[in-house]
XYZ file of C-alpha atoms in Angstrom:
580
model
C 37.265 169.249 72.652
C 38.702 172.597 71.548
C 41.870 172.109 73.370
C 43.196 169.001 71.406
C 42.389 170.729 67.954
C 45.072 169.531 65.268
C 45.562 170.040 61.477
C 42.457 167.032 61.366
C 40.369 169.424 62.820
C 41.524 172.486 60.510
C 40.802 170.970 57.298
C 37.841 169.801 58.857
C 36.516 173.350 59.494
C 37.996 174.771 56.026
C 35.613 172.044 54.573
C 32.673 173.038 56.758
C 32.726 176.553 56.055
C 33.901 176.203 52.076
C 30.479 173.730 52.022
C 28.545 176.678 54.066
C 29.394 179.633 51.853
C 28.710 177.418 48.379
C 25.104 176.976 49.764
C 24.977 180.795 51.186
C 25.966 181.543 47.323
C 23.539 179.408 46.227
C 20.902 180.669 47.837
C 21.734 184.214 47.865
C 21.741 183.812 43.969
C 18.214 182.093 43.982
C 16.573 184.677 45.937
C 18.175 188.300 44.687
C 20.169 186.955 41.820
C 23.820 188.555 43.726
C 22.219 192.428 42.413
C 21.226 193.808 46.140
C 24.606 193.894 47.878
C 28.425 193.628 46.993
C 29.983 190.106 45.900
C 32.946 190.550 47.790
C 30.874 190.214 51.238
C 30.415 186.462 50.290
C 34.395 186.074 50.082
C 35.276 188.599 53.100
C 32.447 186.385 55.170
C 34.698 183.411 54.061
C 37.850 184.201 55.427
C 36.497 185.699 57.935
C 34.578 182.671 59.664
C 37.683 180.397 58.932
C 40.263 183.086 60.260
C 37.601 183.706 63.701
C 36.212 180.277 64.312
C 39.850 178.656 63.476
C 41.878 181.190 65.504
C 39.412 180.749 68.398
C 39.816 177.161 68.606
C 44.193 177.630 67.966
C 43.977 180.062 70.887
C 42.284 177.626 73.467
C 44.993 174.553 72.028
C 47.913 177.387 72.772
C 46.017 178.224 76.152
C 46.176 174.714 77.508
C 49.558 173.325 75.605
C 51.589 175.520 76.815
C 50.366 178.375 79.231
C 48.815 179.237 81.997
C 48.032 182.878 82.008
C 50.877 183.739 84.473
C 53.417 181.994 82.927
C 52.564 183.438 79.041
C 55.229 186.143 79.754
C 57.860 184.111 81.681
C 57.615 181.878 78.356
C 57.887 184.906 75.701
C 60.658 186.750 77.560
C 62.860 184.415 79.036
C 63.749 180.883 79.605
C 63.000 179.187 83.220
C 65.422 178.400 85.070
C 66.808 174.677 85.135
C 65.501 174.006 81.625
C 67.879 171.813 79.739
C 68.407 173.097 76.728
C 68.586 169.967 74.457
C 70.230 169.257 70.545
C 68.195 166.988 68.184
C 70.481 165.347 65.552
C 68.463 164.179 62.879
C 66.212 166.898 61.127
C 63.392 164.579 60.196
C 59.910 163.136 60.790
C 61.235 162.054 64.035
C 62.951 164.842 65.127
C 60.363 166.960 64.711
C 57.365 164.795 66.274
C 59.594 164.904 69.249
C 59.802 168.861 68.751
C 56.062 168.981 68.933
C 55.993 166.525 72.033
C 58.291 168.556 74.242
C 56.077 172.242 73.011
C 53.248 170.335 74.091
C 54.246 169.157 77.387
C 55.706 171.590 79.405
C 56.087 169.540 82.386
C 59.468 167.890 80.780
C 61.473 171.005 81.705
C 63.564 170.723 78.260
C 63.813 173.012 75.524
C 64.687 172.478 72.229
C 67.578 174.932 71.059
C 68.639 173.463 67.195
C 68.809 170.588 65.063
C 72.429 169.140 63.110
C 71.789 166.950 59.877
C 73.896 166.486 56.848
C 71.260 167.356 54.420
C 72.391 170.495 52.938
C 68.669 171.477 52.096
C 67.319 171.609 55.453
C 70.916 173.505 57.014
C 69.393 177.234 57.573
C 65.686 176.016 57.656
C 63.672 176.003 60.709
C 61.086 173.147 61.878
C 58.391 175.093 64.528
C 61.027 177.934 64.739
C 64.030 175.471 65.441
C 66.725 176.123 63.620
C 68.801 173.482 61.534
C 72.206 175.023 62.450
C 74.445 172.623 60.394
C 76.332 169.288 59.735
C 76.646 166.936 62.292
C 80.561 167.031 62.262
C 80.451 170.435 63.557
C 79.092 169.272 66.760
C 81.853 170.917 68.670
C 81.061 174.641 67.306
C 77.930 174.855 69.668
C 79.278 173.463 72.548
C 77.938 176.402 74.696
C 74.627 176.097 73.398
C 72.717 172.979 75.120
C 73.129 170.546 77.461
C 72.133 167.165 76.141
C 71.715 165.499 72.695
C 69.340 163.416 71.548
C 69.735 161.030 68.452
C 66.337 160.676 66.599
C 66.998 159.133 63.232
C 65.944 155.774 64.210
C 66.683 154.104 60.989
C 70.660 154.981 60.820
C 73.027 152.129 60.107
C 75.557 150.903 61.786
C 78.066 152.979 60.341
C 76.071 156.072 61.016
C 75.109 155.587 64.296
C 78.835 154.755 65.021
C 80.031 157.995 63.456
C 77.369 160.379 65.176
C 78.580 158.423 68.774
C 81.959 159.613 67.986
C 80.956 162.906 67.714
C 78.817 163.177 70.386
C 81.029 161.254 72.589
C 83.817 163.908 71.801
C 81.245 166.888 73.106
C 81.448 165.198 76.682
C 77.604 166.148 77.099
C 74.981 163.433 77.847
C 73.088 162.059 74.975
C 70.318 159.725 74.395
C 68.713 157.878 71.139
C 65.784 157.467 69.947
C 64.538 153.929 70.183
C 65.381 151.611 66.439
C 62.345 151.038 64.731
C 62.196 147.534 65.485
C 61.908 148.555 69.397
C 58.412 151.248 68.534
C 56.040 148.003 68.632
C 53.293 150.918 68.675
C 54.983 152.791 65.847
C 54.552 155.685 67.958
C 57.652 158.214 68.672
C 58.143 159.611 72.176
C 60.275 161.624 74.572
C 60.134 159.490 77.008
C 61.380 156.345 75.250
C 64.443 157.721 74.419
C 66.726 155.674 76.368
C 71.077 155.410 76.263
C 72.747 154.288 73.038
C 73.557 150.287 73.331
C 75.509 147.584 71.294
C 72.081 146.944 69.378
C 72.180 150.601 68.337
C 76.194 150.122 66.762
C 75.176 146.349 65.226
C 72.655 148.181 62.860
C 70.446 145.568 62.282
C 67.438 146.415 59.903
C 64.000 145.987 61.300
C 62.391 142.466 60.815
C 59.100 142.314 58.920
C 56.889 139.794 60.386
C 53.843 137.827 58.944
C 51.677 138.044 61.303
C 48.520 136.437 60.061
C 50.601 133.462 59.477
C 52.147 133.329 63.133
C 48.459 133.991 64.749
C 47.301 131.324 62.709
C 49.591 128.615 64.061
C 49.741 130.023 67.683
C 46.594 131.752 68.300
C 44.244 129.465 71.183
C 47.069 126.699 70.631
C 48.849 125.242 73.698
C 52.474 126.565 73.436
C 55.581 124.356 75.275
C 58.809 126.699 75.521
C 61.809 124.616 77.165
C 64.620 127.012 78.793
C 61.885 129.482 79.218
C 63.888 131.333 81.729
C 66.590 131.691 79.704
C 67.734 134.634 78.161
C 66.382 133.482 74.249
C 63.472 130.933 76.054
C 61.731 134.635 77.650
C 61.778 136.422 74.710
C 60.113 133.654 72.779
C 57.360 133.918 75.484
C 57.033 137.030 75.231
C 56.490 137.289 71.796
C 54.338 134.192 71.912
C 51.906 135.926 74.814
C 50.946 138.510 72.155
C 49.440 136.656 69.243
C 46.706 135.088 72.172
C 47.544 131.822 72.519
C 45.206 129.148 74.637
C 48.046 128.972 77.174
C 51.238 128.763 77.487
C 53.875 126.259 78.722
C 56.698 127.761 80.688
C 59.315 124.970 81.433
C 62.545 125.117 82.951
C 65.093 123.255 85.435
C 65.899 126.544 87.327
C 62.805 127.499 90.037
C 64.336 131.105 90.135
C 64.318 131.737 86.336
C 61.005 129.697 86.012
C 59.658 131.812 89.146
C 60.436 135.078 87.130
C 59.240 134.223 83.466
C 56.186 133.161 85.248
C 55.864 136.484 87.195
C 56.749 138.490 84.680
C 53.720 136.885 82.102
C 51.093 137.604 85.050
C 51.791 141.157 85.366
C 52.155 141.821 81.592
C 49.941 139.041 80.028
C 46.994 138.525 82.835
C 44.759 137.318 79.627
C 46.878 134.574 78.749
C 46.946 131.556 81.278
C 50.415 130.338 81.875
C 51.777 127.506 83.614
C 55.349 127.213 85.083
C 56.606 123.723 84.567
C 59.798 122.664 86.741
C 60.879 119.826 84.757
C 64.875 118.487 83.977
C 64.116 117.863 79.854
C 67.073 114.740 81.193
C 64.080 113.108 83.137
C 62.336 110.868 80.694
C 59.394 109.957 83.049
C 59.262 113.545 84.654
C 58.471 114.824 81.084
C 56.020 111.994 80.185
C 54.424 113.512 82.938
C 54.299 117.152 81.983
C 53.262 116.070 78.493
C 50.332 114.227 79.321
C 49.081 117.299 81.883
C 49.815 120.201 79.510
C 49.042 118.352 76.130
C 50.943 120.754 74.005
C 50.074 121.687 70.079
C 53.338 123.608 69.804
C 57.341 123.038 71.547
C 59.747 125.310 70.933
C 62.763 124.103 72.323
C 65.545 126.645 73.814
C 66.624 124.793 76.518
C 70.530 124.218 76.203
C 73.973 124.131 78.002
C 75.179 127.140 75.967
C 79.305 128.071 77.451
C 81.739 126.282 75.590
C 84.571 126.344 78.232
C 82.344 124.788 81.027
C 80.744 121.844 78.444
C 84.580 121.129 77.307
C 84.837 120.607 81.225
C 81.860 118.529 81.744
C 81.511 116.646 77.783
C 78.949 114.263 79.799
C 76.953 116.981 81.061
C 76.470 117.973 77.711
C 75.252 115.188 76.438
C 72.875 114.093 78.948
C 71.224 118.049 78.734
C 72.070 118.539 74.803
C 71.526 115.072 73.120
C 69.392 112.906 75.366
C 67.196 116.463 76.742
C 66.383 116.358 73.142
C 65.808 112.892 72.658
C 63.402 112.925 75.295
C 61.421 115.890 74.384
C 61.141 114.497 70.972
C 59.491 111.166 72.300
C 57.662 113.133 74.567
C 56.244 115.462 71.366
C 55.901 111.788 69.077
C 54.015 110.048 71.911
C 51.486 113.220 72.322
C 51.018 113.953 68.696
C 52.252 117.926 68.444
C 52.152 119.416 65.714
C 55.173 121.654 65.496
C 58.306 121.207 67.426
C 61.253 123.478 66.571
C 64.812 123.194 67.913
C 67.006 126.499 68.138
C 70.364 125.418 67.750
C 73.641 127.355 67.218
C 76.517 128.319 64.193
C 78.701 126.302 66.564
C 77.166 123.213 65.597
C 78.486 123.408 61.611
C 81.894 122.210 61.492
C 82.486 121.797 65.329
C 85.544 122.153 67.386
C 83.870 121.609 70.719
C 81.615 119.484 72.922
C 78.994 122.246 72.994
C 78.538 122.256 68.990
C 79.116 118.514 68.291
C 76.132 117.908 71.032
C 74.080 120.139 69.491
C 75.030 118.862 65.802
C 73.702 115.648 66.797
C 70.513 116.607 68.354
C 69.790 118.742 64.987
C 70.337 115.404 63.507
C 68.364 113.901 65.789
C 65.511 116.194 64.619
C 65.832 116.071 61.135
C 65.606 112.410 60.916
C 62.806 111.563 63.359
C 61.250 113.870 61.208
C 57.962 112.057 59.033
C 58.701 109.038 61.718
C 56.604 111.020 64.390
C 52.986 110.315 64.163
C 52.943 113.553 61.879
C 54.771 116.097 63.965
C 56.579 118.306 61.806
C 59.874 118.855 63.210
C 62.645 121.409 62.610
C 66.131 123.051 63.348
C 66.455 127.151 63.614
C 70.303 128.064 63.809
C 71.423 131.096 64.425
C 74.345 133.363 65.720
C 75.479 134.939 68.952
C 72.868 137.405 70.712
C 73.457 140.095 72.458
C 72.168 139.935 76.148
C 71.767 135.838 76.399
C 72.979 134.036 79.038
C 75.896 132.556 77.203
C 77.059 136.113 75.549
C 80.242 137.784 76.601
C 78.454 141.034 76.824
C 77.930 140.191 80.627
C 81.570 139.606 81.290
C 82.534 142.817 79.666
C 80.366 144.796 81.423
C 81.721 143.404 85.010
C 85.092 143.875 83.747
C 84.468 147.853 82.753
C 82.988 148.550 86.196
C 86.031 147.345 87.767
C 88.483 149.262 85.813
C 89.392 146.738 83.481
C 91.410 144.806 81.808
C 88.711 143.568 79.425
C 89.712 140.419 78.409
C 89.251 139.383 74.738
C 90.655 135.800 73.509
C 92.304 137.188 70.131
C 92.628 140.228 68.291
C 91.336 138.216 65.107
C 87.844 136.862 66.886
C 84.733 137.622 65.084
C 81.239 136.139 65.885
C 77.597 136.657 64.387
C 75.290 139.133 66.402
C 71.811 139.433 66.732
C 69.667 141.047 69.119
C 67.596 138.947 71.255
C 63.997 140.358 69.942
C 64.756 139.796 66.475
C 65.919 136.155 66.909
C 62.838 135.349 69.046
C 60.632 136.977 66.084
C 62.463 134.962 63.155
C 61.884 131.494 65.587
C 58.544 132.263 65.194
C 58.374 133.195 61.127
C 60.650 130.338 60.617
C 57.888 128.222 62.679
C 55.044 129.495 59.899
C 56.952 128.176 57.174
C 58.442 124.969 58.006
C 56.571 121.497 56.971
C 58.798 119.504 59.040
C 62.582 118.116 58.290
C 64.367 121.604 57.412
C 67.155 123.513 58.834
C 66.289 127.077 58.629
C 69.368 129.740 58.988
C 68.780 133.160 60.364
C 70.996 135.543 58.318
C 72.857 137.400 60.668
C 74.283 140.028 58.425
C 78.591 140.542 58.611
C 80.169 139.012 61.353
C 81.709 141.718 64.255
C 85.100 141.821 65.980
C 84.772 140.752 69.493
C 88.349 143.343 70.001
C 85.849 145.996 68.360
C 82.803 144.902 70.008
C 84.545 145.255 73.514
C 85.442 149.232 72.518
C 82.562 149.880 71.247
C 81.418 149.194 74.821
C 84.376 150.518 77.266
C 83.512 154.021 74.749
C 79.441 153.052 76.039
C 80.623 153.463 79.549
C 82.030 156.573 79.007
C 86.148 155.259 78.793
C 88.729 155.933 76.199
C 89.643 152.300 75.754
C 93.459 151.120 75.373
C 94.157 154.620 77.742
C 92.013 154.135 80.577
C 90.438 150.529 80.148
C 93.208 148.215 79.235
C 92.265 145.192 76.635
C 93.593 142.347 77.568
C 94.219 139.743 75.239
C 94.509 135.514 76.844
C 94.216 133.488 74.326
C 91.524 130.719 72.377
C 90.223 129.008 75.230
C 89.820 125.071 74.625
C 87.088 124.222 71.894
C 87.124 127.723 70.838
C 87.555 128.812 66.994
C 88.407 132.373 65.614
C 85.693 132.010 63.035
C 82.069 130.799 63.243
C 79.916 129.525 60.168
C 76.377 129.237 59.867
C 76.571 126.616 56.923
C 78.810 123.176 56.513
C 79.774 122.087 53.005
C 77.343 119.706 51.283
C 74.507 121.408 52.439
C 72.441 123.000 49.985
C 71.341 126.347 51.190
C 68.024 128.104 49.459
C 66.240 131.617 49.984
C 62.607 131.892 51.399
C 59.706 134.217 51.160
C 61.460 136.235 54.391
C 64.757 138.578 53.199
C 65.968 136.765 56.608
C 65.440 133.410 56.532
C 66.944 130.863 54.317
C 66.039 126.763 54.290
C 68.601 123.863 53.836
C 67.748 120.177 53.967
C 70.460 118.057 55.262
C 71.352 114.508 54.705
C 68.767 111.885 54.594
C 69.513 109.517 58.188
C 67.976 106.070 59.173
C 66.075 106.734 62.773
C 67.031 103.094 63.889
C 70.820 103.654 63.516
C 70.807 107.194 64.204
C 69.132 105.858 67.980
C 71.653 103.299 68.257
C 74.958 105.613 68.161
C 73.312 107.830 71.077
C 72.187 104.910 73.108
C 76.003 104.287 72.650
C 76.926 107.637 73.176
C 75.246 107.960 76.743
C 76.700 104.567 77.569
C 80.127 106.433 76.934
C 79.148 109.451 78.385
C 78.685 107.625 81.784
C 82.360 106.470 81.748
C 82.570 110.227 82.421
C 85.942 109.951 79.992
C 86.256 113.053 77.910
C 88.504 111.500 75.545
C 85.783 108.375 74.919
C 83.127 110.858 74.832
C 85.083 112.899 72.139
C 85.947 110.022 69.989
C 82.214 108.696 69.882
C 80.917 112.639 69.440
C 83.209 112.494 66.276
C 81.957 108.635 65.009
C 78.346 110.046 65.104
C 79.613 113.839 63.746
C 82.519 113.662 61.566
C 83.112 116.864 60.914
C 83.903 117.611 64.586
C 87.241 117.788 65.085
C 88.119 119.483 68.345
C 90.526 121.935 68.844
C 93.397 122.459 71.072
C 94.494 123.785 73.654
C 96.262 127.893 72.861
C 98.687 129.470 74.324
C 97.811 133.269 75.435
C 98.920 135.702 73.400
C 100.360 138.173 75.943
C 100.106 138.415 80.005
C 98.318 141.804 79.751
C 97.513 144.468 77.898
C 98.721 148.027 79.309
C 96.521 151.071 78.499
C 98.150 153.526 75.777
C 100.129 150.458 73.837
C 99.563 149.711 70.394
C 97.422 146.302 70.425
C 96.320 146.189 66.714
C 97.302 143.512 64.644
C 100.079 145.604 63.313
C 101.252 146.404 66.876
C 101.239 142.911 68.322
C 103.621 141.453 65.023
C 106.060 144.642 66.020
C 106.781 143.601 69.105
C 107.422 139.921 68.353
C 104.137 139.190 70.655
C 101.876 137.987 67.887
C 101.262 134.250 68.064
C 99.173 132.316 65.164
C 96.621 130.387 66.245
């Protein structure tokens, strides 16, 4: 079909007619021996055939790519009207693939004016005709000449992509990216999945490399349990696990909205892979006795969690009942029906704790570990990892509410730092972890250098198009109760080692005896029915102690006003800085 010919089909016909004019040659010598006409005839009839037959099918490709006969000299002579007139940053593979996309479709009203990258080799070149006017820092020197910019260098940093936002931010013209690499599942570069420029984008995080094989082999026709699947990190997981074609799989969750949306949302995308929405409280023993015996899973992942420290310091029995027995009871559950795998996500909040949330889920991980090998062979294991950006329990959400409101945004302390990850990449390294644990191991996801939350909320206000500290103030209240200014992903004593995955790294805790380890949380629900928070504390700390929970902070000032110095610097100035 003529009008799709590409360079495929050139060298295709350059090999056709080379192969055509050797056997012309050859024949033409067998029969007069080259003496009865002019040699050059066999070379003009070459280039001739190639430049005719090539040109012919170039012409029909031109024809439907880009004209219609009527518009051939509206295109030559001058631009249509409402055509945005759009600058690429990035003068790569990318760039130009999206180049080629928008000459080829017409219908996207945009034309391509220039390109800005900092490699001084391409600056004065041209890719199809566009020209490569210069550095990316003088952005503001061609002002007048587009309307939009869009990012393609999908594999900048963090410190790139942050830089070329500045700039682009400074121009006051819209501008898109070009999705990370990560994001192109299909590898496959595109106009139309260009899309705004998000926190994921500024965190920089490197694409994970998954083994496949390996995850197919343990999921593929298995029956997969996800608890929390309507959760923010329980969704993803199914949606990652709905690709590599398992038998079914189990969607469970306490919430009949969330469940009633992960389960719509698998029907519509996944209609070959049978799921089944389980409303089940993981706190009912018999309830998921129940579910166990009708879904007979070979595989539990287990995401369901109370995940907001403020609200568990609150409720400290809540938390255990959902936290510590939840994951009792699955565990039985998984023993009792002989799964295979069963792997707990927990959190960094659970290594040296300061708060009901991470001494609950310290004790479930030990709660894992050691019932490990004393489970009628179901290899059990412990995936901690970070913040994500997007979950349920993030402060992304907040933020955002805050912004559209005009502000304050209110940040806890100029000194906070968490982990990030996105919430794709931790479902992805749940599932490589899965492939290589043989049951009692902690794995740890490395989440790279941990990020101001004071930064992170700027990074956003700038997102939403506001100068922050000048029109959205930052507000800074204080630690709330439980909360720390640093997270860790590791607790001393532990012995940390690298695996096969750049990503991924394995620790083995301390050995535990099952027997006692049951005892001290039959004791600890006993307390946790006194509904005491100070009991409940004290017996959280007999059964972890390294928890030692934090108090109560003051807040650091009553508001932050927009235009006033709030830095670290600033705040010690004006006698406001309080340590924590």
């Amino acid at each position: 079909m003529w009008r799709y010919t590409g360079l495929v089909d050139i060298i295709n016909l350059t090999k056709a007619i080379l192969l055509s004019s050797v056997i012309v040659v050859g024949v033409a010598f067998f029969l007069f021996r080259l003496e009865s006409f002019p040699r050059s005839v066999l070379f003009i009839d070459l280039l001739l055939s190639l430049i005719l037959i090539g040109g012919t099918r170039i012409g029909i490709r031109l024809y439907y790519s880009h004209f219609t006969v009527g518009e051939f000299f509206s295109h030559v002579f001058r631009r249509p009207r409402n055509q945005k007139r759009l600058l690429i940053i990035g003068a790569g593979n990318t760039g130009e693939k999206v180049v080629r996309e928008i000459h080829d479709n017409p219908n996207l009203n945009t034309v391509p004016v220039g390109f800005l990258d900092d490699h001084p080799r391409k600056q004065g070149k041209a890719i199809h005709g566009i020209p490569v006017w210069g550095e990316i820092e003088k952005i503001a020197r061609y002002l007048k000449l587009f309307d939009e910019i869009l990012i393609a260098i999908p594999s900048a940093t963090a410190g790139q992509m942050r830089r070329i936002v500045t700039r682009c931010e400074k121009t006051d013209k819209p501008f898109l990216t070009v999705p990370a690499l990560a994001e192109l599942i299909d590898g496959k570069v595109s106009v139309s999945k260009a899309r705004k420029v998000t926190l994921n984008d500024l965190l920089g995080r490197e694409e994970v490399h998954l083994n496949k094989s390996e995850i197919r082999r343990y999921i593929q026709h298995k029956r997969v349990l996800v608890t929390g699947a309507g959760g923010s990190i329980g969704s993803e997981l199914v949606n990652q696990i709905c690709q590599f074609e398992p038998k079914s799989v189990g969607l469970l969750d306490m919430s009949e909205f969330n469940l009633f949306q992960i389960d719509h949302h698998c029907r519509n995308r996944y209609p070959q892979v049978t799921t089944v929405p389980l409303l089940t409280d993981i706190r009912d023993s018999d309830a998921l006795q129940r579910t166990f015996r009708n879904f007979q899973p070979d595989v539990v992942f287990h995401a369901a969690a109370y995940k907001h420290v403020p609200m568990q310091e609150l409720h400290p029995c809540e938390a255990v009942k959902n936290n510590v027995l939840g994951t009792q009871h699955l565990l039985e559950a998984a023993c009792a029906f002989r799964v295979a795998k069963f792997v707990m996500i927990s959190t960094d909040k659970a290594v040296r704790p300061t708060n009901v949330m991470g001494a609950t889920k310290r004790v479930a991980e030990k709660l894992v570990t050691c019932i490990n090998g004393n489970g009628n062979g179901v290899q059990c294991m412990v995936v901690r990892f970070g913040n994500v950006i997007g979950s349920s329990g993030s402060v992304i959400p907040t933020f955002r509410a805050q912004i559209e409101k005009g502000g304050p945004v209110t940040v806890t302390h100029p000194e906070i730092t968490r982990y990030f990850m996105s919430i794709p990449e931790a479902a992805q390294l749940v599932l490589e972890a899965g492939t290589m644990g043989t049951g009692g191991e902690t794995f740890i996801l490395e989440m790279g250098k941990p990020v101001k939350i004071a930064d992170l909320a700027r990074d956003l206000i700038r997102l939403s198009g506001y100068e922050p500290d000048e029109e959205i103030a930052i507000e800074y209240t204080g630690l709330r109760p439980g909360e720390k200014l640093y997270e860790e992903l590791i607790t001393q004593g532990e012995g940390i080692v690298e695996t096969q995955h750049e990503k991924i790294m394995v620790l083995r805790g301390e050995v535990c005896d099952l027997v006692e380890m049951k005892t001290q949380i039959a004791q600890l629900a006993e307390v946790a029915l006194t509904y005491e928070p100070g009991r409940i504390r004290q017996k959280l700390m007999e059964i972890v102690p390294d928890y030692q929970p934090a108090a109560v902070h003051k807040p650091l000032q009553k508001a932050a006003e927009p235009k006033r110095d709030l830095s670290e610097k600033g705040l010690r100035h004006s006698g406001e800085m309080v340590t924590a």
